[in-house]
Amino acid sequence: MTRQIPITGVDSHAHIFEPGLAMSPERRYAPDYAAAVEDYLTCLDEHGLSHGVLVQPSFLGTDNEYLLRSLSTHRDRLRGIAVIAPDSQPPVFDDLARCGIVGVRLNLVGKPLEDYNTRGWQTFFERVALHGWSVEIQRPIEDLAAIVPSIRAAGADVVIDHFGLPDGVLDPTNPAHRAFLDLLDDRGIWLKLSAAYRCNASPAQARRSVAVLRAAAGGIDRLVWGSDWPHTRYEHVTHYGAQRALLATLLADAAERHTVLVSNPSRLFSLDRAELPNGSTQPEHQ
């Protein structure tokens, strides 16, 4: 059984990779440097964080091998979000669960939207839900209200990357923003306070977006924080420490930061659960 490390803080969004890995032919970008798991763990240690969630980068496609190797070495501190084909069969889900995968990612930036109500997609989402995982979506906010309900209909939780990728600040008077915000009374929808720079948002704008999310969701208990390390394509404008410090700007109250850094991600990513021999999980108090 994996040893339990006290949860002092969770970085809910980071990536690892190295040169020489097979790249997806559909990639929009490929880095020319390494972001090693050891360097990432050093970032966590330097900023008082015990755990991290590694998200499969889009340029690696569905080849999760490098991610899985890193999870196997540091299972006590790390969980993963994989990218897998929508026709993946149950044994694939079972194997990934045993490796520490707790969700799947749909990076839909720049891609045509599909009909997520089809039987094939609904079966995929149902399998995600059966494992207690979430579906993580990266897509500009204008399209989220057309995607999220289909996933929720299958019973899977949904996690939205990077504030929902508005251009600047979330605006409740914008009809497309409002359509998404109106979904947030559904307690199966979560959102990552991460990569405000990908939204062209200043710290002040990001803080206003948090206020909008708080109002729409009735609180902050479905918000998590992520560094987006190593900040691909934005390495020249930010660094880990700046992103960690930004959280104090977004949430001035220490108790609220604890909720976003510890309580919320512990529930979402099953960090507060004990492993069973078959790789499934159950709450420790049961």
mmCIF file of C-alpha atoms in Angstrom:
data_model
loop_
_atom_site.group_PDB
_atom_site.id
_atom_site.type_symbol
_atom_site.label_atom_id
_atom_site.label_comp_id
_atom_site.label_asym_id
_atom_site.label_seq_id
_atom_site.Cartn_x
_atom_site.Cartn_y
_atom_site.Cartn_z
ATOM 1 C CA MET A 1 0.000 0.000 0.000
ATOM 2 C CA THR A 2 1.250 3.458 -0.875
ATOM 3 C CA ARG A 3 2.287 5.391 2.220
ATOM 4 C CA GLN A 4 0.048 8.292 3.150
ATOM 5 C CA ILE A 5 1.756 11.691 3.154
ATOM 6 C CA PRO A 6 -0.056 14.499 4.986
ATOM 7 C CA ILE A 7 -1.608 16.862 2.468
ATOM 8 C CA THR A 8 -0.206 20.365 2.947
ATOM 9 C CA GLY A 9 -1.120 21.663 -0.493
ATOM 10 C CA VAL A 10 -1.908 20.366 -3.969
ATOM 11 C CA ASP A 11 -0.816 21.759 -7.304
ATOM 12 C CA SER A 12 -3.663 20.544 -9.499
ATOM 13 C CA HIS A 13 -2.181 21.261 -12.932
ATOM 14 C CA ALA A 14 1.355 20.652 -14.181
ATOM 15 C CA HIS A 15 3.079 18.845 -17.054
ATOM 16 C CA ILE A 16 6.225 16.753 -17.427
ATOM 17 C CA PHE A 17 8.094 15.747 -20.593
ATOM 18 C CA GLU A 18 11.553 15.380 -22.106
ATOM 19 C CA PRO A 19 13.129 15.664 -25.559
ATOM 20 C CA GLY A 20 12.938 12.520 -27.663
ATOM 21 C CA LEU A 21 9.431 11.449 -26.698
ATOM 22 C CA ALA A 22 7.115 10.539 -29.541
ATOM 23 C CA MET A 23 5.013 13.577 -30.434
ATOM 24 C CA SER A 24 1.419 13.569 -31.592
ATOM 25 C CA PRO A 25 1.069 14.329 -35.320
ATOM 26 C CA GLU A 26 -1.805 16.655 -34.376
ATOM 27 C CA ARG A 27 0.300 18.754 -32.008
ATOM 28 C CA ARG A 28 0.191 22.549 -32.218
ATOM 29 C CA TYR A 29 3.486 22.940 -30.371
ATOM 30 C CA ALA A 30 6.471 20.872 -29.214
ATOM 31 C CA PRO A 31 8.933 22.026 -26.516
ATOM 32 C CA ASP A 32 12.697 21.718 -27.004
ATOM 33 C CA TYR A 33 13.597 21.273 -23.327
ATOM 34 C CA ALA A 34 12.953 18.874 -20.460
ATOM 35 C CA ALA A 35 10.465 19.320 -17.641
ATOM 36 C CA ALA A 36 11.532 16.432 -15.420
ATOM 37 C CA VAL A 37 9.412 15.071 -12.613
ATOM 38 C CA GLU A 38 12.305 15.560 -10.186
ATOM 39 C CA ASP A 39 12.425 19.262 -11.025
ATOM 40 C CA TYR A 40 8.691 19.500 -10.536
ATOM 41 C CA LEU A 41 8.905 17.853 -7.119
ATOM 42 C CA THR A 42 11.589 20.379 -6.181
ATOM 43 C CA CYS A 43 9.119 23.155 -7.043
ATOM 44 C CA LEU A 44 6.523 21.557 -4.789
ATOM 45 C CA ASP A 45 9.021 21.243 -1.935
ATOM 46 C CA GLU A 46 10.228 24.823 -2.260
ATOM 47 C CA HIS A 47 6.669 26.131 -2.005
ATOM 48 C CA GLY A 48 5.387 23.926 0.802
ATOM 49 C CA LEU A 49 3.176 21.696 -1.340
ATOM 50 C CA SER A 50 2.934 17.992 -0.689
ATOM 51 C CA HIS A 51 1.114 16.724 -3.785
ATOM 52 C CA GLY A 52 0.693 17.390 -7.484
ATOM 53 C CA VAL A 53 -1.533 16.360 -10.355
ATOM 54 C CA LEU A 54 0.266 15.806 -13.657
ATOM 55 C CA VAL A 55 -1.750 16.425 -16.803
ATOM 56 C CA GLN A 56 -0.793 14.647 -20.010
ATOM 57 C CA PRO A 57 0.398 17.393 -22.397
ATOM 58 C CA SER A 58 -1.483 17.575 -25.668
ATOM 59 C CA PHE A 59 1.667 17.280 -27.782
ATOM 60 C CA LEU A 60 2.192 13.716 -26.482
ATOM 61 C CA GLY A 61 -1.276 12.620 -27.562
ATOM 62 C CA THR A 62 -2.515 9.319 -26.140
ATOM 63 C CA ASP A 63 0.963 7.950 -25.395
ATOM 64 C CA ASN A 64 0.836 8.222 -21.588
ATOM 65 C CA GLU A 65 3.893 6.036 -20.952
ATOM 66 C CA TYR A 66 6.170 8.807 -19.675
ATOM 67 C CA LEU A 67 3.452 10.090 -17.356
ATOM 68 C CA LEU A 68 2.733 6.602 -16.016
ATOM 69 C CA ARG A 69 6.415 5.902 -15.344
ATOM 70 C CA SER A 70 6.668 9.062 -13.270
ATOM 71 C CA LEU A 71 3.503 8.253 -11.345
ATOM 72 C CA SER A 72 4.786 4.780 -10.528
ATOM 73 C CA THR A 73 7.963 6.242 -9.022
ATOM 74 C CA HIS A 74 6.178 8.920 -6.971
ATOM 75 C CA ARG A 75 2.738 7.461 -6.331
ATOM 76 C CA ASP A 76 2.771 8.785 -2.764
ATOM 77 C CA ARG A 77 2.761 12.395 -4.008
ATOM 78 C CA LEU A 78 1.401 12.433 -7.542
ATOM 79 C CA ARG A 79 -1.779 11.655 -9.458
ATOM 80 C CA GLY A 80 -2.343 11.902 -13.195
ATOM 81 C CA ILE A 81 -4.804 13.023 -15.831
ATOM 82 C CA ALA A 82 -4.452 10.901 -18.984
ATOM 83 C CA VAL A 83 -5.401 11.395 -22.608
ATOM 84 C CA ILE A 84 -6.986 8.250 -24.028
ATOM 85 C CA ALA A 85 -8.989 7.324 -27.094
ATOM 86 C CA PRO A 86 -12.763 7.631 -26.637
ATOM 87 C CA ASP A 87 -13.234 4.002 -27.706
ATOM 88 C CA SER A 88 -10.950 2.727 -24.915
ATOM 89 C CA GLN A 89 -12.278 -0.435 -23.332
ATOM 90 C CA PRO A 90 -12.753 -1.119 -19.591
ATOM 91 C CA PRO A 91 -9.368 -2.899 -19.108
ATOM 92 C CA VAL A 92 -7.594 0.295 -20.206
ATOM 93 C CA PHE A 93 -9.413 2.272 -17.514
ATOM 94 C CA ASP A 94 -8.614 -0.396 -14.917
ATOM 95 C CA ASP A 95 -4.902 -0.391 -15.770
ATOM 96 C CA LEU A 96 -4.695 3.389 -15.647
ATOM 97 C CA ALA A 97 -6.490 3.502 -12.295
ATOM 98 C CA ARG A 98 -3.899 1.138 -10.824
ATOM 99 C CA CYS A 99 -1.173 3.524 -12.043
ATOM 100 C CA GLY A 100 -2.636 6.573 -10.270
ATOM 101 C CA ILE A 101 -4.724 8.111 -13.049
ATOM 102 C CA VAL A 102 -7.748 9.985 -11.671
ATOM 103 C CA GLY A 103 -9.160 11.622 -14.785
ATOM 104 C CA VAL A 104 -9.041 12.076 -18.540
ATOM 105 C CA ARG A 105 -8.386 15.224 -20.499
ATOM 106 C CA LEU A 106 -10.106 16.594 -23.567
ATOM 107 C CA ASN A 107 -7.945 19.353 -24.987
ATOM 108 C CA LEU A 108 -10.386 20.808 -27.489
ATOM 109 C CA VAL A 109 -8.529 24.013 -28.296
ATOM 110 C CA GLY A 110 -8.496 24.496 -32.050
ATOM 111 C CA LYS A 111 -10.530 21.342 -32.717
ATOM 112 C CA PRO A 112 -14.004 21.042 -34.220
ATOM 113 C CA LEU A 113 -16.628 20.194 -31.632
ATOM 114 C CA GLU A 114 -18.284 16.792 -31.853
ATOM 115 C CA ASP A 115 -21.696 15.568 -30.793
ATOM 116 C CA TYR A 116 -20.907 14.393 -27.278
ATOM 117 C CA ASN A 117 -24.389 12.902 -26.903
ATOM 118 C CA THR A 118 -23.613 10.021 -29.272
ATOM 119 C CA ARG A 119 -23.581 6.523 -27.829
ATOM 120 C CA GLY A 120 -19.813 6.231 -28.254
ATOM 121 C CA TRP A 121 -19.030 9.385 -26.302
ATOM 122 C CA GLN A 122 -21.652 8.652 -23.654
ATOM 123 C CA THR A 123 -20.156 5.189 -23.085
ATOM 124 C CA PHE A 124 -16.736 6.785 -22.668
ATOM 125 C CA PHE A 125 -18.011 9.306 -20.135
ATOM 126 C CA GLU A 126 -19.917 6.591 -18.269
ATOM 127 C CA ARG A 127 -16.700 4.583 -17.919
ATOM 128 C CA VAL A 128 -14.964 7.676 -16.562
ATOM 129 C CA ALA A 129 -17.777 8.115 -14.034
ATOM 130 C CA LEU A 130 -17.672 4.443 -13.048
ATOM 131 C CA HIS A 131 -14.070 4.889 -11.917
ATOM 132 C CA GLY A 132 -14.857 8.037 -9.951
ATOM 133 C CA TRP A 133 -12.743 10.093 -12.332
ATOM 134 C CA SER A 134 -13.391 13.499 -13.869
ATOM 135 C CA VAL A 135 -13.271 14.785 -17.440
ATOM 136 C CA GLU A 136 -10.942 17.770 -17.752
ATOM 137 C CA ILE A 137 -11.701 20.208 -20.561
ATOM 138 C CA GLN A 138 -9.546 22.876 -22.139
ATOM 139 C CA ARG A 139 -11.663 25.012 -24.455
ATOM 140 C CA PRO A 140 -12.498 28.733 -24.596
ATOM 141 C CA ILE A 141 -15.525 29.637 -22.527
ATOM 142 C CA GLU A 142 -17.692 30.486 -25.539
ATOM 143 C CA ASP A 143 -18.240 26.755 -26.209
ATOM 144 C CA LEU A 144 -18.312 25.269 -22.714
ATOM 145 C CA ALA A 145 -22.089 25.416 -22.267
ATOM 146 C CA ALA A 146 -22.439 23.292 -25.405
ATOM 147 C CA ILE A 147 -20.083 20.596 -24.071
ATOM 148 C CA VAL A 148 -20.407 20.253 -20.315
ATOM 149 C CA PRO A 149 -24.066 19.128 -20.048
ATOM 150 C CA SER A 150 -23.410 16.116 -22.293
ATOM 151 C CA ILE A 151 -20.645 14.919 -19.986
ATOM 152 C CA ARG A 152 -22.648 15.534 -16.840
ATOM 153 C CA ALA A 153 -25.544 13.570 -18.330
ATOM 154 C CA ALA A 154 -23.299 10.493 -18.232
ATOM 155 C CA GLY A 155 -22.535 11.060 -14.542
ATOM 156 C CA ALA A 156 -18.908 12.171 -14.781
ATOM 157 C CA ASP A 157 -17.589 15.209 -12.960
ATOM 158 C CA VAL A 158 -16.160 17.948 -15.182
ATOM 159 C CA VAL A 159 -13.078 20.054 -14.472
ATOM 160 C CA ILE A 160 -12.558 23.224 -16.504
ATOM 161 C CA ASP A 161 -8.981 24.321 -17.177
ATOM 162 C CA HIS A 162 -7.579 27.817 -16.757
ATOM 163 C CA PHE A 163 -10.555 29.897 -15.555
ATOM 164 C CA GLY A 164 -12.477 28.653 -18.593
ATOM 165 C CA LEU A 165 -10.109 30.531 -20.941
ATOM 166 C CA PRO A 166 -11.972 33.828 -21.201
ATOM 167 C CA ASP A 167 -10.195 36.634 -23.000
ATOM 168 C CA GLY A 168 -9.415 38.732 -19.950
ATOM 169 C CA VAL A 169 -12.004 38.623 -17.189
ATOM 170 C CA LEU A 170 -15.103 36.454 -16.807
ATOM 171 C CA ASP A 171 -18.038 38.717 -17.608
ATOM 172 C CA PRO A 172 -21.500 37.689 -16.360
ATOM 173 C CA THR A 173 -23.092 40.168 -18.797
ATOM 174 C CA ASN A 174 -21.542 38.355 -21.768
ATOM 175 C CA PRO A 175 -24.159 35.828 -22.995
ATOM 176 C CA ALA A 176 -21.605 33.079 -23.681
ATOM 177 C CA HIS A 177 -19.972 33.542 -20.282
ATOM 178 C CA ARG A 178 -23.389 33.681 -18.618
ATOM 179 C CA ALA A 179 -24.437 30.408 -20.258
ATOM 180 C CA PHE A 180 -21.460 28.673 -18.669
ATOM 181 C CA LEU A 181 -21.780 30.408 -15.313
ATOM 182 C CA ASP A 182 -25.408 29.290 -15.113
ATOM 183 C CA LEU A 183 -24.201 25.692 -15.094
ATOM 184 C CA LEU A 184 -22.180 26.141 -11.924
ATOM 185 C CA ASP A 185 -24.989 25.344 -9.517
ATOM 186 C CA ASP A 186 -24.257 21.741 -10.587
ATOM 187 C CA ARG A 187 -21.905 20.412 -7.924
ATOM 188 C CA GLY A 188 -20.252 18.084 -10.397
ATOM 189 C CA ILE A 189 -18.546 20.976 -12.198
ATOM 190 C CA TRP A 190 -15.135 22.164 -10.945
ATOM 191 C CA LEU A 191 -12.766 24.850 -12.171
ATOM 192 C CA LYS A 192 -9.019 25.366 -12.044
ATOM 193 C CA LEU A 193 -7.571 28.705 -10.979
ATOM 194 C CA SER A 194 -4.573 28.286 -13.243
ATOM 195 C CA ALA A 195 -2.696 30.011 -16.059
ATOM 196 C CA ALA A 196 -4.358 33.404 -15.975
ATOM 197 C CA TYR A 197 -1.686 34.395 -18.491
ATOM 198 C CA ARG A 198 -3.341 32.092 -21.039
ATOM 199 C CA CYS A 199 -6.441 34.281 -20.651
ATOM 200 C CA ASN A 200 -4.473 37.510 -21.169
ATOM 201 C CA ALA A 201 -5.629 38.374 -17.648
ATOM 202 C CA SER A 202 -3.876 40.649 -15.207
ATOM 203 C CA PRO A 203 -3.869 39.678 -11.512
ATOM 204 C CA ALA A 204 -6.668 42.184 -10.933
ATOM 205 C CA GLN A 205 -8.733 40.659 -13.730
ATOM 206 C CA ALA A 206 -8.108 37.154 -12.412
ATOM 207 C CA ARG A 207 -9.261 38.283 -8.977
ATOM 208 C CA ARG A 208 -12.471 39.634 -10.506
ATOM 209 C CA SER A 209 -12.980 36.332 -12.299
ATOM 210 C CA VAL A 210 -12.723 34.515 -8.961
ATOM 211 C CA ALA A 211 -15.420 36.789 -7.555
ATOM 212 C CA VAL A 212 -17.648 35.975 -10.536
ATOM 213 C CA LEU A 213 -17.051 32.240 -10.076
ATOM 214 C CA ARG A 214 -17.728 32.462 -6.352
ATOM 215 C CA ALA A 215 -21.063 34.150 -7.008
ATOM 216 C CA ALA A 216 -22.091 31.695 -9.725
ATOM 217 C CA ALA A 217 -21.070 28.567 -7.797
ATOM 218 C CA GLY A 218 -22.280 29.705 -4.391
ATOM 219 C CA GLY A 219 -18.808 29.587 -2.864
ATOM 220 C CA ILE A 220 -15.319 28.280 -3.511
ATOM 221 C CA ASP A 221 -15.671 24.593 -2.668
ATOM 222 C CA ARG A 222 -15.244 23.500 -6.301
ATOM 223 C CA LEU A 223 -12.207 25.618 -7.106
ATOM 224 C CA VAL A 224 -8.678 24.189 -7.208
ATOM 225 C CA TRP A 225 -5.335 25.849 -7.937
ATOM 226 C CA GLY A 226 -2.730 24.856 -10.496
ATOM 227 C CA SER A 227 0.691 26.215 -11.408
ATOM 228 C CA ASP A 228 0.594 25.128 -15.077
ATOM 229 C CA TRP A 229 4.325 24.370 -14.678
ATOM 230 C CA PRO A 230 6.511 24.616 -16.745
ATOM 231 C CA HIS A 231 4.282 27.276 -18.367
ATOM 232 C CA THR A 232 4.832 26.096 -21.945
ATOM 233 C CA ARG A 233 5.075 28.967 -24.443
ATOM 234 C CA TYR A 234 4.922 31.402 -21.500
ATOM 235 C CA GLU A 235 8.207 30.479 -19.825
ATOM 236 C CA HIS A 236 9.515 33.987 -20.478
ATOM 237 C CA VAL A 237 6.662 35.751 -18.659
ATOM 238 C CA THR A 238 6.225 33.747 -15.454
ATOM 239 C CA HIS A 239 7.658 31.122 -13.112
ATOM 240 C CA TYR A 240 6.467 28.762 -10.411
ATOM 241 C CA GLY A 241 6.913 31.187 -7.546
ATOM 242 C CA ALA A 242 4.907 33.898 -9.297
ATOM 243 C CA GLN A 243 1.999 31.535 -9.894
ATOM 244 C CA ARG A 244 2.074 30.315 -6.310
ATOM 245 C CA ALA A 245 2.131 33.902 -5.037
ATOM 246 C CA LEU A 246 -0.790 34.847 -7.280
ATOM 247 C CA LEU A 247 -3.092 32.660 -5.200
ATOM 248 C CA ALA A 248 -2.718 35.090 -2.288
ATOM 249 C CA THR A 249 -3.941 37.844 -4.614
ATOM 250 C CA LEU A 250 -6.892 35.768 -5.752
ATOM 251 C CA LEU A 251 -7.834 34.659 -2.230
ATOM 252 C CA ALA A 252 -6.615 36.928 0.546
ATOM 253 C CA ASP A 253 -8.092 34.790 3.324
ATOM 254 C CA ALA A 254 -5.788 31.999 4.545
ATOM 255 C CA ALA A 255 -8.683 29.672 5.355
ATOM 256 C CA GLU A 256 -10.018 30.021 1.818
ATOM 257 C CA ARG A 257 -6.592 29.316 0.361
ATOM 258 C CA HIS A 258 -6.470 26.157 2.468
ATOM 259 C CA THR A 259 -9.833 25.119 1.029
ATOM 260 C CA VAL A 260 -8.583 25.585 -2.537
ATOM 261 C CA LEU A 261 -5.133 24.101 -1.935
ATOM 262 C CA VAL A 262 -6.022 21.186 0.352
ATOM 263 C CA SER A 263 -9.669 20.365 0.976
ATOM 264 C CA ASN A 264 -11.025 20.676 -2.560
ATOM 265 C CA PRO A 265 -8.297 18.831 -4.500
ATOM 266 C CA SER A 266 -8.140 16.121 -1.849
ATOM 267 C CA ARG A 267 -11.772 15.286 -2.659
ATOM 268 C CA LEU A 268 -11.588 15.789 -6.392
ATOM 269 C CA PHE A 269 -8.443 13.743 -6.993
ATOM 270 C CA SER A 270 -8.962 11.042 -4.334
ATOM 271 C CA LEU A 271 -5.858 12.101 -2.425
ATOM 272 C CA ASP A 272 -7.659 11.454 0.871
ATOM 273 C CA ARG A 273 -8.401 7.828 0.014
ATOM 274 C CA ALA A 274 -6.613 4.578 0.780
ATOM 275 C CA GLU A 275 -5.645 2.141 -1.953
ATOM 276 C CA LEU A 276 -7.106 -1.307 -2.242
ATOM 277 C CA PRO A 277 -5.018 -4.228 -3.569
ATOM 278 C CA ASN A 278 -6.779 -4.172 -6.963
ATOM 279 C CA GLY A 279 -5.931 -0.523 -7.491
ATOM 280 C CA SER A 280 -9.378 0.865 -6.740
ATOM 281 C CA THR A 281 -9.972 3.218 -3.852
ATOM 282 C CA GLN A 282 -12.343 3.793 -1.017
ATOM 283 C CA PRO A 283 -12.570 6.451 1.680
ATOM 284 C CA GLU A 284 -10.305 5.659 4.606
ATOM 285 C CA HIS A 285 -13.111 6.077 7.148
ATOM 286 C CA GLN A 286 -15.238 3.331 5.618
#
